[in-house]
């Protein structure tokens, strides 16, 4: 059964918006720049991110299977006592409610952790953004941009949480986690906020140079 690994000093450098006092854990490593055939994790994440506008197609069935796999592996890796005392907060998808590709996959994973699990969409997003995995680095949404469109859903703020777990599929730069933690700590000061991720993003290792003898002409 997979287990969570905590981001530490050796891996935090890959996620530029994380700070030393952030607690974030992940299960797998997703390799950027490679397609779904590269690894089991790349295949899992590819299936998770299938767009809702594909509903009804043969390939869309893989999305539900990926959601169930993530929920099952989260359940196996998390202490049941910790689950019962934690409020799970899904990171909003890139598309706001009403958009054809509005995606609640993270909420579904959280809701499948067990009966009576405290899952709350405490942070709402007022407008759609470009999906980070579909644009170049310079075009990705920033922390400040997310801060401007994130808001706390006060209808879900009670009872006050005692521990908050921000949940997302892939930890890249940490942009969404930083914005989520900013919003949550402003509303619930003093309440711990951790990040739970299916995978963290890594980069493919460059191929080793060919082993050949240098011939001096």
Coordinates of C-alpha atoms in Angstrom, one line a residue:
X1 CA 0.0 0.0 0.0
X2 CA 1.4 3.4 -0.9
X3 CA 2.5 5.8 1.8
X4 CA 2.8 9.6 2.0
X5 CA 6.2 11.2 1.9
X6 CA 6.7 14.7 3.4
X7 CA 8.3 17.5 1.5
X8 CA 11.6 18.3 3.1
X9 CA 14.7 20.5 2.5
X10 CA 15.8 18.2 -0.3
X11 CA 12.6 18.4 -2.3
X12 CA 11.2 21.8 -1.4
X13 CA 13.5 23.5 -3.9
X14 CA 11.3 21.9 -6.6
X15 CA 8.3 23.8 -5.4
X16 CA 9.2 27.5 -5.3
X17 CA 6.1 28.8 -3.4
X18 CA 6.6 26.4 -0.4
X19 CA 8.2 27.6 2.8
X20 CA 10.1 25.8 5.5
X21 CA 7.1 25.9 7.8
X22 CA 4.7 24.4 5.3
X23 CA 3.6 20.8 5.9
X24 CA 2.9 19.0 2.6
X25 CA 2.9 15.3 1.8
X26 CA 2.6 13.4 -1.5
X27 CA 2.3 9.8 -2.6
X28 CA 3.8 9.6 -6.1
X29 CA 6.0 11.5 -8.5
X30 CA 4.5 12.8 -11.7
X31 CA 7.1 13.5 -14.5
X32 CA 6.6 16.7 -16.3
X33 CA 6.9 16.8 -20.0
X34 CA 6.0 13.1 -20.4
X35 CA 2.7 11.6 -21.5
X36 CA 0.5 9.0 -19.9
X37 CA 2.6 6.1 -21.2
X38 CA 5.7 7.2 -19.3
X39 CA 4.7 5.8 -15.9
X40 CA 1.8 4.5 -13.8
X41 CA 1.6 7.9 -12.0
X42 CA 1.5 9.9 -15.3
X43 CA -1.3 7.6 -16.4
X44 CA -3.2 8.1 -13.2
X45 CA -2.9 11.9 -13.3
X46 CA -3.8 11.9 -17.0
X47 CA -7.0 10.0 -16.2
X48 CA -7.8 12.2 -13.2
X49 CA -7.6 15.3 -15.3
X50 CA -9.9 14.1 -18.1
X51 CA -12.3 17.0 -18.8
X52 CA -15.9 16.7 -17.8
X53 CA -16.9 17.7 -21.3
X54 CA -15.7 14.2 -22.3
X55 CA -18.5 12.6 -20.2
X56 CA -20.2 9.9 -22.2
X57 CA -17.1 8.9 -24.1
X58 CA -15.3 5.6 -23.7
X59 CA -12.2 7.2 -22.2
X60 CA -14.1 9.1 -19.5
X61 CA -14.7 5.9 -17.6
X62 CA -11.0 6.0 -16.6
X63 CA -11.6 9.2 -14.7
X64 CA -14.0 7.5 -12.2
X65 CA -11.5 4.7 -11.8
X66 CA -8.7 7.1 -11.1
X67 CA -10.8 9.0 -8.5
X68 CA -11.6 5.7 -6.7
X69 CA -8.0 4.6 -6.8
X70 CA -6.8 7.9 -5.2
X71 CA -9.5 7.7 -2.5
X72 CA -8.7 4.1 -1.7
X73 CA -5.0 4.8 -1.4
X74 CA -5.6 7.9 0.7
X75 CA -7.7 5.8 3.0
X76 CA -5.0 3.2 3.4
X77 CA -2.3 5.8 4.1
X78 CA -4.1 8.1 6.5
X79 CA -4.7 7.3 10.1
X80 CA -8.5 6.9 10.7
X81 CA -8.3 9.0 13.9
X82 CA -6.6 11.8 12.0
X83 CA -9.2 11.6 9.3
X84 CA -12.0 12.0 11.8
X85 CA -10.6 15.2 13.3
X86 CA -9.5 16.9 10.1
X87 CA -11.4 19.2 7.7
X88 CA -10.5 18.4 4.1
X89 CA -10.6 21.4 1.8
X90 CA -10.4 20.6 -2.0
X91 CA -8.5 23.0 -4.1
X92 CA -11.0 24.5 -6.6
X93 CA -10.4 23.4 -10.2
X94 CA -9.3 25.8 -12.9
X95 CA -12.9 26.2 -14.2
X96 CA -15.5 28.0 -12.1
X97 CA -19.0 26.5 -11.5
X98 CA -21.1 26.8 -14.6
X99 CA -18.2 26.2 -17.0
X100 CA -18.6 23.0 -19.2
X101 CA -15.3 21.7 -17.7
X102 CA -16.0 22.5 -14.1
X103 CA -14.4 19.6 -12.3
X104 CA -15.0 18.5 -8.7
X105 CA -12.6 15.5 -8.9
X106 CA -10.8 16.5 -5.7
X107 CA -14.0 16.9 -3.8
X108 CA -15.1 13.4 -4.9
X109 CA -11.8 11.9 -3.7
X110 CA -12.2 13.6 -0.3
X111 CA -15.8 12.5 0.0
X112 CA -14.8 8.9 -0.6
X113 CA -12.4 8.8 2.4
X114 CA -15.3 7.4 4.5
X115 CA -18.6 8.1 6.2
X116 CA -19.0 11.4 8.1
X117 CA -15.7 12.8 6.8
X118 CA -15.6 16.6 7.1
X119 CA -15.2 17.8 3.6
X120 CA -15.9 21.5 2.9
X121 CA -15.5 23.7 -0.1
X122 CA -14.3 26.5 2.2
X123 CA -12.5 28.3 -0.6
X124 CA -14.5 29.3 -3.7
X125 CA -13.2 30.6 -7.0
X126 CA -15.1 33.4 -8.7
X127 CA -13.8 33.0 -12.2
X128 CA -12.1 30.5 -14.4
X129 CA -8.4 30.4 -15.1
X130 CA -6.1 28.5 -17.5
X131 CA -5.3 25.0 -16.3
X132 CA -1.6 25.0 -15.3
X133 CA -0.9 21.7 -17.1
X134 CA -2.2 23.2 -20.4
X135 CA -0.1 26.4 -20.6
X136 CA 3.5 27.5 -20.5
X137 CA 5.2 28.5 -17.3
X138 CA 4.9 32.2 -18.0
X139 CA 1.1 31.9 -18.6
X140 CA 0.2 30.1 -15.4
X141 CA -1.9 31.8 -12.8
X142 CA 0.0 33.5 -10.0
X143 CA -0.5 33.5 -6.3
X144 CA -1.7 37.1 -6.4
X145 CA -4.2 36.3 -9.1
X146 CA -5.6 33.4 -7.1
X147 CA -5.8 35.5 -4.0
X148 CA -7.9 38.0 -5.9
X149 CA -10.5 35.4 -7.0
X150 CA -10.5 33.2 -3.9
X151 CA -13.1 33.8 -1.2
X152 CA -14.2 31.9 2.0
X153 CA -17.6 30.4 1.8
X154 CA -18.9 31.6 5.1
X155 CA -21.9 29.3 4.9
X156 CA -19.5 26.4 5.6
X157 CA -17.3 28.1 8.2
X158 CA -19.1 26.6 11.2
X159 CA -18.3 24.7 13.2
X160 CA -14.7 26.0 13.4
X161 CA -12.2 23.5 12.1
X162 CA -9.4 22.2 14.3
X163 CA -7.1 21.0 11.5
X164 CA -7.2 21.9 7.8
X165 CA -6.0 19.6 5.0
X166 CA -5.8 21.3 1.6
X167 CA -6.1 18.5 -1.0
X168 CA -5.0 18.6 -4.7
X169 CA -3.8 16.1 -7.3
X170 CA -0.4 17.5 -8.3
X171 CA 2.0 19.7 -6.4
X172 CA 3.9 21.8 -8.9
X173 CA 5.3 25.2 -7.9
X174 CA 2.9 25.3 -4.9
X175 CA 1.0 28.3 -6.2
X176 CA -2.5 27.0 -5.4
X177 CA -1.4 25.7 -2.0
X178 CA 0.1 29.1 -1.1
X179 CA -3.0 30.9 -2.1
X180 CA -5.3 28.4 -0.3
X181 CA -3.2 28.6 2.9
X182 CA -3.3 32.4 2.8
X183 CA -7.1 32.5 2.5
X184 CA -7.6 29.8 5.2
X185 CA -5.2 31.2 7.8
X186 CA -6.6 34.7 7.4
X187 CA -10.1 33.3 8.2
X188 CA -9.0 30.7 10.8
X189 CA -5.9 32.1 12.5
X190 CA -3.9 29.6 14.5
X191 CA -5.5 26.6 12.9
X192 CA -2.8 24.3 11.3
X193 CA -3.0 23.9 7.5
X194 CA -1.4 21.0 5.7
X195 CA -1.3 20.0 2.1
X196 CA -2.1 16.5 0.8
X197 CA -1.2 15.6 -2.8
X198 CA -1.6 12.6 -5.0
X199 CA 1.8 13.4 -6.6
X200 CA 4.5 16.0 -6.7
X201 CA 5.8 17.2 -10.1
X202 CA 9.4 16.2 -11.0
X203 CA 11.4 16.7 -14.2
X204 CA 12.7 14.0 -16.4
X205 CA 16.4 13.2 -15.9
X206 CA 18.3 14.3 -19.0
X207 CA 19.7 11.3 -20.8
X208 CA 23.3 10.4 -20.0
X209 CA 25.8 11.5 -22.7
X210 CA 26.9 8.7 -25.1
X211 CA 29.9 6.7 -24.0
X212 CA 32.5 7.0 -26.7
X213 CA 36.2 7.6 -27.2
X214 CA 37.4 10.9 -28.4
X215 CA 39.4 10.5 -31.5
X216 CA 42.2 13.0 -32.0
X217 CA 42.6 13.8 -35.7

